[in-house]
C-alpha positions as a printed NumPy array, in Angstrom:
array([[ 26.808,  18.72 , -23.676],
       [ 26.025,  15.169, -22.66 ],
       [ 23.05 ,  14.389, -20.466],
       [ 23.666,  13.303, -16.921],
       [ 22.16 ,  10.384, -15.089],
       [ 22.295,  12.27 , -11.785],
       [ 19.036,  13.297, -10.156],
       [ 15.584,  12.642, -11.571],
       [ 16.321,  12.582, -15.298],
       [ 13.507,  10.772, -17.085],
       [ 14.457,   7.534, -18.79 ],
       [ 11.16 ,   6.719, -20.421],
       [  7.45 ,   7.319, -20.586],
       [  4.032,   5.75 , -20.363],
       [  1.716,   6.659, -23.224],
       [ -1.938,   5.945, -23.804],
       [ -2.426,   5.574, -27.555],
       [ -5.605,   5.26 , -29.644],
       [ -4.349,   2.186, -31.519],
       [ -4.261,  -1.542, -30.872],
       [ -1.147,  -2.678, -28.941],
       [  0.557,  -4.274, -31.979],
       [  0.153,  -1.109, -34.067],
       [  1.207,   1.153, -31.18 ],
       [  4.318,  -0.959, -30.602],
       [  5.198,  -0.967, -34.316],
       [  4.889,   2.841, -34.485],
       [  7.053,   3.215, -31.381],
       [  9.718,   0.871, -32.763],
       [  9.74 ,   2.739, -36.092],
       [ 10.326,   5.993, -34.201],
       [ 13.165,   4.441, -32.147],
       [ 14.846,   3.007, -35.259],
       [ 14.568,   6.447, -36.908],
       [ 16.528,   7.786, -33.916],
       [ 19.379,   5.306, -34.652],
       [ 18.491,   2.444, -32.318],
       [ 19.048,  -1.125, -33.511],
       [ 16.357,  -3.77 , -33.071],
       [ 17.133,  -6.575, -30.654],
       [ 16.471, -10.249, -31.241],
       [ 13.425, -12.431, -30.439],
       [ 14.254, -13.146, -26.781],
       [ 11.775, -10.637, -25.346],
       [  8.877, -11.777, -27.557],
       [  9.664, -15.447, -26.878],
       [  9.803, -14.886, -23.1  ],
       [  6.468, -13.046, -23.156],
       [  4.818, -15.853, -25.162],
       [  6.183, -18.476, -22.747],
       [  4.809, -16.503, -19.782],
       [  1.462, -15.97 , -21.536],
       [  1.865, -12.257, -20.848],
       [ -0.636,  -9.587, -21.819],
       [  2.282,  -7.482, -23.082],
       [  3.902,  -7.33 , -26.515],
       [  7.411,  -5.9  , -26.524],
       [ 10.71 ,  -5.5  , -28.331],
       [ 14.113,  -4.297, -27.203],
       [ 16.289,  -1.839, -29.103],
       [ 19.904,  -0.955, -28.405],
       [ 22.439,   1.759, -28.891],
       [ 26.129,   2.002, -28.034],
       [ 28.814,  -0.627, -27.742],
       [ 28.47 ,  -3.   , -24.805],
       [ 31.341,  -3.366, -22.353],
       [ 33.816,  -0.682, -23.467],
       [ 37.401,  -1.595, -22.681],
       [ 39.165,   0.046, -19.768],
       [ 41.311,   2.156, -22.097],
       [ 38.44 ,   3.399, -24.29 ],
       [ 36.307,   4.073, -21.216],
       [ 39.118,   6.067, -19.606],
       [ 39.728,   8.026, -22.828],
       [ 35.998,   8.788, -23.106],
       [ 35.887,  10.017, -19.507],
       [ 38.956,  12.247, -19.902],
       [ 38.026,  13.747, -23.286],
       [ 34.291,  14.205, -22.756],
       [ 34.464,  17.597, -21.03 ],
       [ 37.358,  19.144, -22.966],
       [ 37.758,  21.057, -26.219],
       [ 39.061,  17.823, -27.773],
       [ 35.531,  16.397, -27.492],
       [ 34.664,  18.444, -30.6  ],
       [ 37.194,  16.582, -32.772],
       [ 35.089,  13.987, -34.669],
       [ 37.682,  11.214, -34.383],
       [ 37.688,  11.595, -30.605],
       [ 33.932,  11.732, -30.021],
       [ 32.816,   9.779, -27.005],
       [ 30.695,   6.761, -27.835],
       [ 27.133,   6.565, -26.535],
       [ 26.722,   4.704, -23.293],
       [ 25.541,   1.236, -24.187],
       [ 21.799,   1.188, -23.51 ],
       [ 18.934,  -1.227, -24.021],
       [ 15.477,   0.301, -24.375],
       [ 12.363,  -1.819, -24.057],
       [  9.208,  -0.698, -25.842],
       [  6.127,  -2.571, -24.665],
       [  2.381,  -2.338, -25.165],
       [ -0.788,  -3.924, -23.827],
       [ -4.523,  -3.397, -24.141],
       [ -6.057,  -0.312, -22.57 ],
       [ -9.654,   0.905, -22.63 ],
       [ -8.641,   3.728, -24.994],
       [ -6.466,   1.542, -27.24 ],
       [ -3.04 ,   0.678, -25.889],
       [ -0.818,   1.456, -22.946],
       [  2.737,   1.863, -24.234],
       [  5.68 ,   1.819, -21.828],
       [  9.159,   2.725, -23.064],
       [ 12.099,   2.646, -20.686],
       [ 15.882,   2.949, -21.148],
       [ 18.38 ,   0.837, -19.204],
       [ 21.924,   2.271, -19.537],
       [ 24.666,  -0.186, -18.71 ],
       [ 26.367,   0.123, -15.347],
       [ 29.566,  -1.386, -16.733],
       [ 32.578,   0.633, -17.784],
       [ 33.372,   4.275, -17.199],
       [ 30.274,   5.731, -18.78 ],
       [ 26.861,   5.411, -17.216],
       [ 25.199,   8.584, -18.454],
       [ 21.759,   8.85 , -19.972],
       [ 23.031,   9.349, -23.55 ],
       [ 19.997,   7.564, -24.974],
       [ 17.588,   9.868, -23.111],
       [ 17.364,  12.611, -25.752],
       [ 16.971,   9.99 , -28.494],
       [ 14.199,   8.192, -26.594],
       [ 12.434,  11.513, -26.041],
       [ 12.769,  12.412, -29.732],
       [ 11.267,   9.03 , -30.667],
       [  8.387,   9.547, -28.245],
       [  7.829,  13.028, -29.708],
       [  7.533,  11.342, -33.141],
       [  4.911,   8.946, -31.781],
       [  3.042,  11.817, -30.146],
       [  3.09 ,  13.797, -33.411],
       [  0.858,  11.14 , -35.022],
       [ -2.073,  12.562, -33.068],
       [ -3.008,   9.168, -31.605],
       [ -1.521,   9.826, -28.157],
       [ -4.081,  10.55 , -25.438],
       [ -1.528,  11.063, -22.64 ],
       [  2.2  ,  10.898, -21.984],
       [  3.636,  10.5  , -18.501],
       [  7.414,  10.681, -17.959],
       [  9.004,   7.812, -16.032],
       [ 11.994,   8.201, -13.721],
       [ 11.863,   4.566, -12.692],
       [  9.767,   1.501, -13.26 ],
       [  8.648,  -1.128, -10.741],
       [  9.745,  -4.736, -11.089],
       [  6.152,  -5.838, -11.579],
       [  6.533,  -8.257, -14.483],
       [  6.482,  -5.543, -17.119],
       [  8.935,  -6.247, -19.948],
       [ 10.348,  -2.748, -19.42 ],
       [ 11.308,  -3.475, -15.791],
       [ 14.904,  -3.917, -14.669],
       [ 14.198,  -7.441, -13.394],
       [ 12.805,  -8.543, -16.771],
       [ 15.667,  -6.957, -18.711],
       [ 18.228,  -8.541, -16.372],
       [ 16.627, -12.014, -16.372],
       [ 15.645, -12.279, -20.048],
       [ 18.381, -10.249, -21.755],
       [ 21.149, -10.683, -19.186],
       [ 21.516,  -6.885, -19.151],
       [ 23.467,  -5.131, -16.417]])
């Protein structure tokens, strides 16, 4: 059963980790890649350097951006039927960009991970949610995590995980 984006489904988390920010970010990215996310390019890191930000960050992605009308319609029709179990007809994951970011904290690093599903096309579900949570569970299993707080939203406060940053730097909608 696919996750829904209705209601207060978490799309990320804030972790306090007993590691320096660079190491905490690297561990988080390794966990996300293990869960089948693809690393983004250098745009996020370059933008943070230009802004002299206290954050280090990297985006990862899953799904195909901008599904066509016909594939989006087929996904919507087949997703809740018996045909959804036929491998050749499996619905593709909603295209999602996830930003993993870290900055100094008195106990090591504050790590913020947040998923931004696309609002384009027929699918806008939180398909990446279970994968993000599995990756965060991997990070937590290292024993370095002091706390983990689920996030349902994130303020547009200059954080690289915010919607404004993702929209302005990555052109993500």
